[in-house]
Amino acid sequence: MQAKRIEHLSPYLFAEIDRKIEEKRKAGVDVISLGIGDPVEPTPSHIIKKLCQAVEDPENHRYPSYYGLSELREAIASWYKKRFGVELDPSQEILPLIGSKEGIAHLSVALLDAGAYCLVPDPAYPVYRTGALLSDGIPHPMPLLRENDFLPDLEKIDSQIIKKAKIMFLNYPNNPTGAVASEEFLSECVKLAEKNGITVCYDNPYSELTYDGYIAPSFLEIPGGKEIGVEFHSLSKTYNMAGWRIGWVAGNKKVIDALGRVKTNIDSGIFKAVQYAGIAALTGPQDCVEEMRAIYRRRRDKVISAFASIGIEVTKPKGAIYVWVPTPAGYSSESFATYVLEKAGVVVSPGNAYGSSGEGYIRISLSVKDDRLKEALNRIIELL
Ligand SMILES: Cc1ncc(COP(=O)(O)O)c(C=O)c1O
């Protein structure tokens, strides 16, 4: 009954985790989830106010314009200029998305012919790989290893596959490892992509959530980046707007045009009231972002010192909202995640769910209230 192309598609990791949580809760367990990266703090009030105002206007109840409001595209262009010094043409180089997830998945539909290779980091946000599979493309893993600071070793990618690759996904600050990429590394990626006709799809939803003085670059500010690549952004994490579904892609015109062609045939854009709220987020006061950075930094440090207290050394992430923790001796990613859920009622994501190179790790998300995080860490530590 099912199409062949979904044969290799595993159930979505977090849908499975949700199912397990539901089961445990029904059985009376007080489950604490450190699984998904879904901000628990509310969306800042000035953004909510803007949404409420915009909802009252019947004009906003109609179909939104396919390519997003020009005011939103202009606000994104101004934000890019101010934040990264990158000039973007709002009419051709920016496309609003119903959350970046759909754009990432649809990009493969727009760029990959059947049998084309797509270079995907391993471990990684699962949608890069599944987008390629749904387009009958072939995802090719680029291992992210601790000894390479969780950057792909470009020299080690099979040269025959590079020649046949159409897309390379990259994501820094990185989910799940928390690693960051230097501008030198990104320049190397630009060179490789230019030489082989590859489109770099740089996923940058955590650019604003960085710590210890580190400021993340945009791929589009790297010389040549805007010519050979696009960059995905999201308001989900920066402004605690995960449920609102708003993000965008910016960069190379031809890629944006191809993705726009796919999307306009499939969806009808972002609810206009949410677009106005998105403008308020980008152009309004930014102290809410500083507050979130302080909150995540505090939680990150708690996780690191909890694991240090039982002799597990964790690399301190400079960005994103996750801690990538090596599993204790004697456990695989899966067996440790299961043990922690069964014995402590705490959900963590097994590292291998992000790709086989994630084996030997679990991912802890910092999007949980401080008291619950403390309780979860105590429960885990008591087990070991
Ligand atoms: C690396 C990465 N890219 C994209 C997304 C999707 O974000 P959005 O809410 O904009 O769809 C996530 C969400 O967790 C993510 O971690």
mmCIF file of C-alpha atoms and ligand atoms in Angstrom:
data_model
loop_
_atom_site.group_PDB
_atom_site.id
_atom_site.type_symbol
_atom_site.label_atom_id
_atom_site.label_comp_id
_atom_site.label_asym_id
_atom_site.label_seq_id
_atom_site.Cartn_x
_atom_site.Cartn_y
_atom_site.Cartn_z
ATOM 1 C CA MET A 1 0.000 0.000 0.000
ATOM 2 C CA GLN A 2 2.805 2.430 0.891
ATOM 3 C CA ALA A 3 5.102 4.104 -1.626
ATOM 4 C CA LYS A 4 8.652 2.706 -1.850
ATOM 5 C CA ARG A 5 10.110 6.099 -1.001
ATOM 6 C CA ILE A 6 8.833 5.940 2.562
ATOM 7 C CA GLU A 7 10.214 2.459 3.199
ATOM 8 C CA HIS A 8 13.461 3.896 4.609
ATOM 9 C CA LEU A 9 11.724 6.612 6.552
ATOM 10 C CA SER A 10 11.805 5.818 10.257
ATOM 11 C CA PRO A 11 9.038 7.180 12.476
ATOM 12 C CA TYR A 12 9.922 10.786 13.457
ATOM 13 C CA LEU A 13 12.112 10.615 16.576
ATOM 14 C CA PHE A 14 10.136 13.070 18.670
ATOM 15 C CA ALA A 15 6.776 11.629 17.673
ATOM 16 C CA GLU A 16 8.085 8.307 19.076
ATOM 17 C CA ILE A 17 9.388 9.995 22.224
ATOM 18 C CA ASP A 18 5.973 11.681 22.709
ATOM 19 C CA ARG A 19 4.348 8.271 22.493
ATOM 20 C CA LYS A 20 6.640 6.828 25.179
ATOM 21 C CA ILE A 21 6.045 9.811 27.486
ATOM 22 C CA GLU A 22 2.296 9.410 27.083
ATOM 23 C CA GLU A 23 2.540 5.713 28.018
ATOM 24 C CA LYS A 24 4.599 6.428 31.149
ATOM 25 C CA ARG A 25 2.355 9.275 32.267
ATOM 26 C CA LYS A 26 -0.687 7.061 31.900
ATOM 27 C CA ALA A 27 1.080 4.563 34.147
ATOM 28 C CA GLY A 28 1.408 7.303 36.788
ATOM 29 C CA VAL A 29 5.121 8.146 36.296
ATOM 30 C CA ASP A 30 6.132 11.806 36.813
ATOM 31 C CA VAL A 31 8.076 12.009 33.539
ATOM 32 C CA ILE A 32 10.562 14.838 32.960
ATOM 33 C CA SER A 33 11.438 15.323 29.314
ATOM 34 C CA LEU A 34 14.903 16.531 28.350
ATOM 35 C CA GLY A 35 14.150 15.210 24.876
ATOM 36 C CA ILE A 36 12.917 17.835 22.453
ATOM 37 C CA GLY A 37 14.300 21.375 21.973
ATOM 38 C CA ASP A 38 11.012 23.180 22.519
ATOM 39 C CA PRO A 39 11.370 26.417 24.555
ATOM 40 C CA VAL A 40 9.312 26.410 27.780
ATOM 41 C CA GLU A 41 9.521 30.148 28.397
ATOM 42 C CA PRO A 42 6.622 32.155 26.895
ATOM 43 C CA THR A 43 6.886 34.218 23.731
ATOM 44 C CA PRO A 44 7.773 37.820 24.763
ATOM 45 C CA SER A 45 4.634 39.870 25.481
ATOM 46 C CA HIS A 46 5.164 42.573 22.822
ATOM 47 C CA ILE A 47 5.073 39.834 20.160
ATOM 48 C CA ILE A 48 1.886 38.312 21.599
ATOM 49 C CA LYS A 49 0.259 41.777 21.689
ATOM 50 C CA LYS A 50 1.047 42.298 18.023
ATOM 51 C CA LEU A 51 -0.491 38.942 17.144
ATOM 52 C CA CYS A 52 -3.686 39.735 19.090
ATOM 53 C CA GLN A 53 -4.035 43.076 17.321
ATOM 54 C CA ALA A 54 -3.447 41.509 13.910
ATOM 55 C CA VAL A 55 -5.938 38.706 14.576
ATOM 56 C CA GLU A 56 -8.719 41.303 14.999
ATOM 57 C CA ASP A 57 -8.283 42.519 11.418
ATOM 58 C CA PRO A 58 -10.453 40.481 8.984
ATOM 59 C CA GLU A 59 -8.007 41.275 6.186
ATOM 60 C CA ASN A 60 -5.570 38.950 7.940
ATOM 61 C CA HIS A 61 -8.072 36.077 7.924
ATOM 62 C CA ARG A 62 -7.719 35.658 4.182
ATOM 63 C CA TYR A 63 -5.096 33.591 2.339
ATOM 64 C CA PRO A 64 -1.670 35.103 2.934
ATOM 65 C CA SER A 65 0.440 36.186 -0.048
ATOM 66 C CA TYR A 66 2.467 33.213 -1.291
ATOM 67 C CA TYR A 67 5.872 34.811 -0.899
ATOM 68 C CA GLY A 68 5.171 36.383 2.503
ATOM 69 C CA LEU A 69 4.347 40.007 3.310
ATOM 70 C CA SER A 70 6.805 42.450 1.753
ATOM 71 C CA GLU A 71 7.039 44.114 5.203
ATOM 72 C CA LEU A 72 8.240 40.799 6.666
ATOM 73 C CA ARG A 73 10.811 40.267 3.915
ATOM 74 C CA GLU A 74 12.039 43.835 4.466
ATOM 75 C CA ALA A 75 12.268 43.308 8.232
ATOM 76 C CA ILE A 76 14.318 40.145 7.609
ATOM 77 C CA ALA A 77 16.622 42.041 5.195
ATOM 78 C CA SER A 78 17.165 44.829 7.775
ATOM 79 C CA TRP A 79 17.862 42.281 10.512
ATOM 80 C CA TYR A 80 20.430 40.549 8.299
ATOM 81 C CA LYS A 81 22.139 43.844 7.482
ATOM 82 C CA LYS A 82 22.285 44.898 11.128
ATOM 83 C CA ARG A 83 23.248 41.502 12.552
ATOM 84 C CA PHE A 84 25.636 40.137 9.896
ATOM 85 C CA GLY A 85 26.369 43.078 7.569
ATOM 86 C CA VAL A 86 24.827 41.068 4.689
ATOM 87 C CA GLU A 87 22.773 42.869 1.986
ATOM 88 C CA LEU A 88 19.771 40.900 0.730
ATOM 89 C CA ASP A 89 17.216 41.793 -1.914
ATOM 90 C CA PRO A 90 13.877 41.271 -0.087
ATOM 91 C CA SER A 91 12.045 40.443 -3.313
ATOM 92 C CA GLN A 92 14.379 37.747 -4.630
ATOM 93 C CA GLU A 93 16.753 36.612 -1.925
ATOM 94 C CA ILE A 94 14.374 35.945 0.989
ATOM 95 C CA LEU A 95 11.491 33.492 1.280
ATOM 96 C CA PRO A 96 9.423 33.215 4.497
ATOM 97 C CA LEU A 97 8.667 29.647 5.606
ATOM 98 C CA ILE A 98 5.998 27.997 7.756
ATOM 99 C CA GLY A 99 8.790 27.140 10.191
ATOM 100 C CA SER A 100 12.179 26.227 8.759
ATOM 101 C CA LYS A 101 11.446 22.476 8.945
ATOM 102 C CA GLU A 102 9.127 22.474 5.938
ATOM 103 C CA GLY A 103 11.572 24.598 3.923
ATOM 104 C CA ILE A 104 14.444 22.230 4.693
ATOM 105 C CA ALA A 105 12.390 19.210 3.608
ATOM 106 C CA HIS A 106 11.002 20.916 0.490
ATOM 107 C CA LEU A 107 14.438 22.108 -0.572
ATOM 108 C CA SER A 108 15.390 18.575 -1.557
ATOM 109 C CA VAL A 109 12.202 18.353 -3.639
ATOM 110 C CA ALA A 110 13.315 21.529 -5.419
ATOM 111 C CA LEU A 111 16.978 20.617 -5.984
ATOM 112 C CA LEU A 112 17.429 16.847 -6.080
ATOM 113 C CA ASP A 113 16.760 14.579 -9.024
ATOM 114 C CA ALA A 114 16.224 10.894 -8.268
ATOM 115 C CA GLY A 115 19.561 9.270 -7.448
ATOM 116 C CA ALA A 116 21.369 12.562 -6.706
ATOM 117 C CA TYR A 117 23.559 12.689 -3.614
ATOM 118 C CA CYS A 118 22.945 14.953 -0.673
ATOM 119 C CA LEU A 119 25.773 15.389 1.871
ATOM 120 C CA VAL A 120 24.315 15.227 5.355
ATOM 121 C CA PRO A 121 26.134 15.631 8.679
ATOM 122 C CA ASP A 122 25.979 12.608 10.997
ATOM 123 C CA PRO A 123 24.696 13.144 13.687
ATOM 124 C CA ALA A 124 22.222 15.795 12.535
ATOM 125 C CA TYR A 125 18.723 17.217 12.695
ATOM 126 C CA PRO A 126 16.865 14.296 11.038
ATOM 127 C CA VAL A 127 14.982 16.366 8.427
ATOM 128 C CA TYR A 128 18.033 16.851 6.134
ATOM 129 C CA ARG A 129 18.180 13.124 5.540
ATOM 130 C CA THR A 130 14.448 12.496 5.338
ATOM 131 C CA GLY A 131 13.952 15.407 2.905
ATOM 132 C CA ALA A 132 16.505 13.786 0.589
ATOM 133 C CA LEU A 133 14.871 10.358 0.940
ATOM 134 C CA LEU A 134 11.415 11.756 0.168
ATOM 135 C CA SER A 135 12.849 13.223 -3.030
ATOM 136 C CA ASP A 136 14.368 9.875 -4.066
ATOM 137 C CA GLY A 137 17.819 11.348 -3.449
ATOM 138 C CA ILE A 138 20.656 9.554 -1.661
ATOM 139 C CA PRO A 139 21.745 11.027 1.668
ATOM 140 C CA HIS A 140 25.489 10.533 2.215
ATOM 141 C CA PRO A 141 26.682 10.898 5.822
ATOM 142 C CA MET A 142 29.560 13.201 6.807
ATOM 143 C CA PRO A 143 30.606 12.002 10.307
ATOM 144 C CA LEU A 144 30.900 14.685 12.999
ATOM 145 C CA LEU A 145 33.452 13.362 15.465
ATOM 146 C CA ARG A 146 34.694 14.742 18.725
ATOM 147 C CA GLU A 147 38.341 14.617 17.537
ATOM 148 C CA ASN A 148 37.391 17.012 14.679
ATOM 149 C CA ASP A 149 35.420 19.332 16.997
ATOM 150 C CA PHE A 150 32.239 17.921 15.437
ATOM 151 C CA LEU A 151 33.027 19.436 12.014
ATOM 152 C CA PRO A 152 32.911 17.196 8.917
ATOM 153 C CA ASP A 153 36.356 16.208 7.621
ATOM 154 C CA LEU A 154 36.005 17.581 4.079
ATOM 155 C CA GLU A 155 39.110 15.710 2.875
ATOM 156 C CA LYS A 156 37.553 12.388 3.817
ATOM 157 C CA ILE A 157 34.389 12.722 1.732
ATOM 158 C CA ASP A 158 34.542 10.237 -1.148
ATOM 159 C CA SER A 159 35.623 12.224 -4.229
ATOM 160 C CA GLN A 160 33.287 10.254 -6.527
ATOM 161 C CA ILE A 161 30.341 11.152 -4.311
ATOM 162 C CA ILE A 162 31.329 14.814 -4.076
ATOM 163 C CA LYS A 163 31.192 14.969 -7.865
ATOM 164 C CA LYS A 164 27.639 13.630 -7.847
ATOM 165 C CA ALA A 165 26.432 15.664 -4.853
ATOM 166 C CA LYS A 166 23.908 18.451 -5.357
ATOM 167 C CA ILE A 167 23.393 19.612 -1.774
ATOM 168 C CA MET A 168 25.524 19.873 1.354
ATOM 169 C CA PHE A 169 23.726 20.525 4.636
ATOM 170 C CA LEU A 170 25.609 22.232 7.442
ATOM 171 C CA ASN A 171 24.330 23.452 10.794
ATOM 172 C CA TYR A 172 26.319 25.518 13.331
ATOM 173 C CA PRO A 173 25.736 26.240 16.193
ATOM 174 C CA ASN A 174 25.018 22.566 15.906
ATOM 175 C CA ASN A 175 22.121 20.398 16.914
ATOM 176 C CA PRO A 176 22.797 17.926 18.559
ATOM 177 C CA THR A 177 26.488 18.453 19.470
ATOM 178 C CA GLY A 178 26.462 22.160 20.440
ATOM 179 C CA ALA A 179 29.612 22.683 18.315
ATOM 180 C CA VAL A 180 30.317 25.905 16.415
ATOM 181 C CA ALA A 181 32.143 26.503 13.115
ATOM 182 C CA SER A 182 34.901 29.010 12.400
ATOM 183 C CA GLU A 183 34.772 31.325 9.412
ATOM 184 C CA GLU A 184 37.900 29.548 8.075
ATOM 185 C CA PHE A 185 36.049 26.235 8.058
ATOM 186 C CA LEU A 186 33.053 27.807 6.309
ATOM 187 C CA SER A 187 35.402 29.273 3.661
ATOM 188 C CA GLU A 188 36.719 25.763 3.017
ATOM 189 C CA CYS A 189 33.126 24.615 2.485
ATOM 190 C CA VAL A 190 32.528 27.463 0.027
ATOM 191 C CA LYS A 191 35.617 26.411 -1.972
ATOM 192 C CA LEU A 192 34.553 22.769 -2.063
ATOM 193 C CA ALA A 193 31.019 23.712 -3.119
ATOM 194 C CA GLU A 194 32.229 26.116 -5.833
ATOM 195 C CA LYS A 195 34.566 23.503 -7.262
ATOM 196 C CA ASN A 196 31.905 20.789 -7.408
ATOM 197 C CA GLY A 197 28.717 22.713 -8.186
ATOM 198 C CA ILE A 198 27.158 21.915 -4.803
ATOM 199 C CA THR A 199 24.515 24.104 -3.110
ATOM 200 C CA VAL A 200 25.324 24.619 0.566
ATOM 201 C CA CYS A 201 22.224 24.716 2.752
ATOM 202 C CA TYR A 202 23.294 26.277 5.998
ATOM 203 C CA ASP A 203 20.831 25.793 8.811
ATOM 204 C CA ASN A 204 21.246 28.587 11.363
ATOM 205 C CA PRO A 205 18.292 28.554 13.800
ATOM 206 C CA TYR A 206 20.589 28.889 16.842
ATOM 207 C CA SER A 207 22.641 31.862 15.612
ATOM 208 C CA GLU A 208 21.360 34.041 18.477
ATOM 209 C CA LEU A 209 21.691 31.439 21.227
ATOM 210 C CA THR A 210 25.408 31.448 21.917
ATOM 211 C CA TYR A 211 27.452 31.729 25.115
ATOM 212 C CA ASP A 212 30.689 32.867 26.698
ATOM 213 C CA GLY A 213 31.105 35.799 24.302
ATOM 214 C CA TYR A 214 30.907 33.693 21.135
ATOM 215 C CA ILE A 215 28.986 35.345 18.258
ATOM 216 C CA ALA A 216 27.887 33.037 15.433
ATOM 217 C CA PRO A 217 28.464 34.075 11.810
ATOM 218 C CA SER A 218 26.044 33.776 8.904
ATOM 219 C CA PHE A 219 27.136 31.543 6.027
ATOM 220 C CA LEU A 220 26.065 34.377 3.728
ATOM 221 C CA GLU A 221 28.738 36.705 5.111
ATOM 222 C CA ILE A 222 31.513 34.304 4.038
ATOM 223 C CA PRO A 223 32.924 35.459 0.646
ATOM 224 C CA GLY A 224 31.178 33.404 -2.056
ATOM 225 C CA GLY A 225 28.595 32.054 0.440
ATOM 226 C CA LYS A 226 25.615 33.937 -0.959
ATOM 227 C CA GLU A 227 26.492 32.825 -4.490
ATOM 228 C CA ILE A 228 26.618 29.100 -3.743
ATOM 229 C CA GLY A 229 24.307 28.760 -0.784
ATOM 230 C CA VAL A 230 21.203 29.534 1.185
ATOM 231 C CA GLU A 231 20.683 29.904 4.907
ATOM 232 C CA PHE A 232 17.683 28.813 6.947
ATOM 233 C CA HIS A 233 16.550 30.752 10.009
ATOM 234 C CA SER A 234 13.759 30.336 12.472
ATOM 235 C CA LEU A 235 11.988 32.412 15.097
ATOM 236 C CA SER A 236 11.171 29.225 17.055
ATOM 237 C CA LYS A 237 14.148 29.238 19.405
ATOM 238 C CA THR A 238 15.290 32.867 19.454
ATOM 239 C CA TYR A 239 11.884 34.234 20.501
ATOM 240 C CA ASN A 240 10.260 31.104 22.000
ATOM 241 C CA MET A 241 7.873 30.854 19.036
ATOM 242 C CA ALA A 242 8.143 27.145 18.179
ATOM 243 C CA GLY A 243 4.371 26.668 17.956
ATOM 244 C CA TRP A 244 3.802 29.750 15.800
ATOM 245 C CA ARG A 245 5.531 28.276 12.735
ATOM 246 C CA ILE A 246 7.600 31.022 11.185
ATOM 247 C CA GLY A 247 11.080 31.026 9.680
ATOM 248 C CA TRP A 248 12.757 31.890 6.388
ATOM 249 C CA VAL A 249 15.422 30.999 3.879
ATOM 250 C CA ALA A 250 17.777 33.595 2.395
ATOM 251 C CA GLY A 251 20.569 33.623 -0.180
ATOM 252 C CA ASN A 252 21.040 32.421 -3.759
ATOM 253 C CA LYS A 253 18.166 33.680 -5.956
ATOM 254 C CA LYS A 254 17.894 30.591 -8.131
ATOM 255 C CA VAL A 255 17.603 28.284 -5.142
ATOM 256 C CA ILE A 256 15.024 30.575 -3.514
ATOM 257 C CA ASP A 257 13.090 30.688 -6.782
ATOM 258 C CA ALA A 258 13.103 26.871 -7.091
ATOM 259 C CA LEU A 259 11.946 26.413 -3.495
ATOM 260 C CA GLY A 260 9.268 29.095 -4.008
ATOM 261 C CA ARG A 261 7.996 27.207 -7.026
ATOM 262 C CA VAL A 262 7.605 24.013 -4.991
ATOM 263 C CA LYS A 263 6.027 25.755 -2.017
ATOM 264 C CA THR A 264 3.527 27.891 -3.914
ATOM 265 C CA ASN A 265 2.232 24.684 -5.464
ATOM 266 C CA ILE A 266 1.911 22.956 -2.099
ATOM 267 C CA ASP A 267 1.129 25.454 0.666
ATOM 268 C CA SER A 268 -0.443 28.873 1.087
ATOM 269 C CA GLY A 269 2.072 30.646 3.291
ATOM 270 C CA ILE A 270 2.150 31.796 6.924
ATOM 271 C CA PHE A 271 -0.985 33.149 8.681
ATOM 272 C CA LYS A 272 -0.678 36.914 8.190
ATOM 273 C CA ALA A 273 -1.164 37.720 11.893
ATOM 274 C CA VAL A 274 1.847 35.501 12.655
ATOM 275 C CA GLN A 275 3.865 37.352 10.009
ATOM 276 C CA TYR A 276 3.079 40.696 11.719
ATOM 277 C CA ALA A 277 4.111 39.156 15.034
ATOM 278 C CA GLY A 278 7.347 37.990 13.367
ATOM 279 C CA ILE A 279 8.050 41.572 12.261
ATOM 280 C CA ALA A 280 7.520 42.698 15.873
ATOM 281 C CA ALA A 281 9.998 40.035 17.018
ATOM 282 C CA LEU A 282 12.724 41.118 14.576
ATOM 283 C CA THR A 283 12.278 44.876 14.924
ATOM 284 C CA GLY A 284 11.247 45.159 18.604
ATOM 285 C CA PRO A 285 13.330 45.166 21.807
ATOM 286 C CA GLN A 286 15.950 42.408 21.906
ATOM 287 C CA ASP A 287 16.556 42.156 25.668
ATOM 288 C CA CYS A 288 14.323 39.036 25.653
ATOM 289 C CA VAL A 289 17.026 37.275 23.606
ATOM 290 C CA GLU A 290 19.727 38.252 26.100
ATOM 291 C CA GLU A 291 17.514 36.845 28.876
ATOM 292 C CA MET A 292 17.173 33.527 27.046
ATOM 293 C CA ARG A 293 20.936 33.316 26.527
ATOM 294 C CA ALA A 294 21.454 33.781 30.284
ATOM 295 C CA ILE A 295 18.833 31.122 31.099
ATOM 296 C CA TYR A 296 20.303 28.514 28.739
ATOM 297 C CA ARG A 297 23.863 29.265 29.871
ATOM 298 C CA ARG A 298 22.863 28.703 33.493
ATOM 299 C CA ARG A 299 21.150 25.390 32.654
ATOM 300 C CA ARG A 300 24.061 24.275 30.468
ATOM 301 C CA ASP A 301 26.479 24.817 33.364
ATOM 302 C CA LYS A 302 24.216 22.846 35.721
ATOM 303 C CA VAL A 303 24.178 19.869 33.352
ATOM 304 C CA ILE A 304 27.936 19.971 32.889
ATOM 305 C CA SER A 305 28.705 20.113 36.601
ATOM 306 C CA ALA A 306 26.189 17.336 37.367
ATOM 307 C CA PHE A 307 27.911 14.964 34.933
ATOM 308 C CA ALA A 308 31.380 16.113 36.056
ATOM 309 C CA SER A 309 30.403 15.084 39.591
ATOM 310 C CA ILE A 310 30.149 11.461 38.422
ATOM 311 C CA GLY A 311 33.298 11.610 36.292
ATOM 312 C CA ILE A 312 31.669 12.182 32.870
ATOM 313 C CA GLU A 313 33.458 14.943 31.062
ATOM 314 C CA VAL A 314 31.319 16.928 28.648
ATOM 315 C CA THR A 315 32.496 19.471 26.052
ATOM 316 C CA LYS A 316 30.975 22.842 26.963
ATOM 317 C CA PRO A 317 28.754 23.902 24.045
ATOM 318 C CA LYS A 318 29.232 27.473 22.841
ATOM 319 C CA GLY A 319 25.880 27.554 21.119
ATOM 320 C CA ALA A 320 22.421 25.959 20.623
ATOM 321 C CA ILE A 321 20.319 24.594 23.480
ATOM 322 C CA TYR A 322 21.673 21.072 23.926
ATOM 323 C CA VAL A 323 24.373 19.244 25.815
ATOM 324 C CA TRP A 324 25.933 16.243 24.058
ATOM 325 C CA VAL A 325 26.835 13.847 26.825
ATOM 326 C CA PRO A 326 29.011 10.716 26.367
ATOM 327 C CA THR A 327 27.206 7.643 27.693
ATOM 328 C CA PRO A 328 28.670 5.999 30.818
ATOM 329 C CA ALA A 329 30.894 2.937 30.308
ATOM 330 C CA GLY A 330 28.897 -0.179 29.493
ATOM 331 C CA TYR A 331 25.947 1.627 27.885
ATOM 332 C CA SER A 332 25.033 2.308 24.276
ATOM 333 C CA SER A 333 23.042 5.457 23.456
ATOM 334 C CA GLU A 334 19.853 3.461 23.253
ATOM 335 C CA SER A 335 20.399 1.318 26.364
ATOM 336 C CA PHE A 336 21.276 4.368 28.469
ATOM 337 C CA ALA A 337 18.267 6.377 27.247
ATOM 338 C CA THR A 338 15.995 3.399 27.984
ATOM 339 C CA TYR A 339 17.573 2.831 31.417
ATOM 340 C CA VAL A 340 17.127 6.492 32.370
ATOM 341 C CA LEU A 341 13.496 6.482 31.231
ATOM 342 C CA GLU A 342 12.620 3.208 32.934
ATOM 343 C CA LYS A 343 14.432 3.817 36.220
ATOM 344 C CA ALA A 344 14.322 7.602 36.598
ATOM 345 C CA GLY A 345 11.357 8.660 34.472
ATOM 346 C CA VAL A 346 13.612 11.051 32.529
ATOM 347 C CA VAL A 347 13.534 11.319 28.751
ATOM 348 C CA VAL A 348 16.830 11.971 26.948
ATOM 349 C CA SER A 349 17.413 11.522 23.212
ATOM 350 C CA PRO A 350 19.704 8.640 22.224
ATOM 351 C CA GLY A 351 22.585 10.013 20.102
ATOM 352 C CA ASN A 352 22.298 7.292 17.439
ATOM 353 C CA ALA A 353 18.815 8.585 16.567
ATOM 354 C CA TYR A 354 20.648 11.511 14.872
ATOM 355 C CA GLY A 355 22.835 9.180 12.810
ATOM 356 C CA SER A 356 25.201 6.285 13.478
ATOM 357 C CA SER A 357 28.085 8.613 14.463
ATOM 358 C CA GLY A 358 25.920 9.778 17.347
ATOM 359 C CA GLU A 359 26.373 6.360 18.983
ATOM 360 C CA GLY A 360 27.955 6.692 22.414
ATOM 361 C CA TYR A 361 26.132 9.937 23.271
ATOM 362 C CA ILE A 362 22.834 11.167 24.570
ATOM 363 C CA ARG A 363 21.430 14.640 23.920
ATOM 364 C CA ILE A 364 20.036 16.691 26.778
ATOM 365 C CA SER A 365 17.836 19.609 25.849
ATOM 366 C CA LEU A 366 17.977 22.756 27.996
ATOM 367 C CA SER A 367 14.385 23.698 27.207
ATOM 368 C CA VAL A 368 13.026 22.655 30.598
ATOM 369 C CA LYS A 369 12.378 24.750 33.722
ATOM 370 C CA ASP A 370 15.301 24.980 36.161
ATOM 371 C CA ASP A 371 13.602 23.099 39.009
ATOM 372 C CA ARG A 372 12.626 20.223 36.713
ATOM 373 C CA LEU A 373 16.115 20.112 35.227
ATOM 374 C CA LYS A 374 17.605 19.930 38.728
ATOM 375 C CA GLU A 375 15.215 17.125 39.667
ATOM 376 C CA ALA A 376 15.975 15.226 36.424
ATOM 377 C CA LEU A 377 19.745 15.530 36.922
ATOM 378 C CA ASN A 378 19.458 14.336 40.543
ATOM 379 C CA ARG A 379 17.450 11.322 39.420
ATOM 380 C CA ILE A 380 20.003 10.426 36.715
ATOM 381 C CA ILE A 381 22.969 10.847 39.019
ATOM 382 C CA GLU A 382 21.438 8.694 41.731
ATOM 383 C CA LEU A 383 21.228 5.866 39.197
ATOM 384 C CA LEU A 384 24.949 5.856 38.413
HETATM 385 C C1 LIG B 1 18.892 22.312 13.491
HETATM 386 C C2 LIG B 1 17.451 22.617 13.373
HETATM 387 N N1 LIG B 1 16.979 23.070 12.211
HETATM 388 C C3 LIG B 1 15.673 23.374 12.053
HETATM 389 C C4 LIG B 1 14.772 23.202 13.088
HETATM 390 C C5 LIG B 1 13.313 23.486 12.825
HETATM 391 O O1 LIG B 1 12.856 24.659 13.375
HETATM 392 P P1 LIG B 1 11.435 25.249 13.003
HETATM 393 O O2 LIG B 1 10.686 25.323 14.268
HETATM 394 O O3 LIG B 1 11.720 26.605 12.409
HETATM 395 O O4 LIG B 1 10.786 24.366 11.992
HETATM 396 C C6 LIG B 1 15.222 22.711 14.307
HETATM 397 C C7 LIG B 1 14.271 22.463 15.399
HETATM 398 O O5 LIG B 1 14.559 21.868 16.406
HETATM 399 C C8 LIG B 1 16.590 22.421 14.462
HETATM 400 O O6 LIG B 1 17.102 21.944 15.611
#
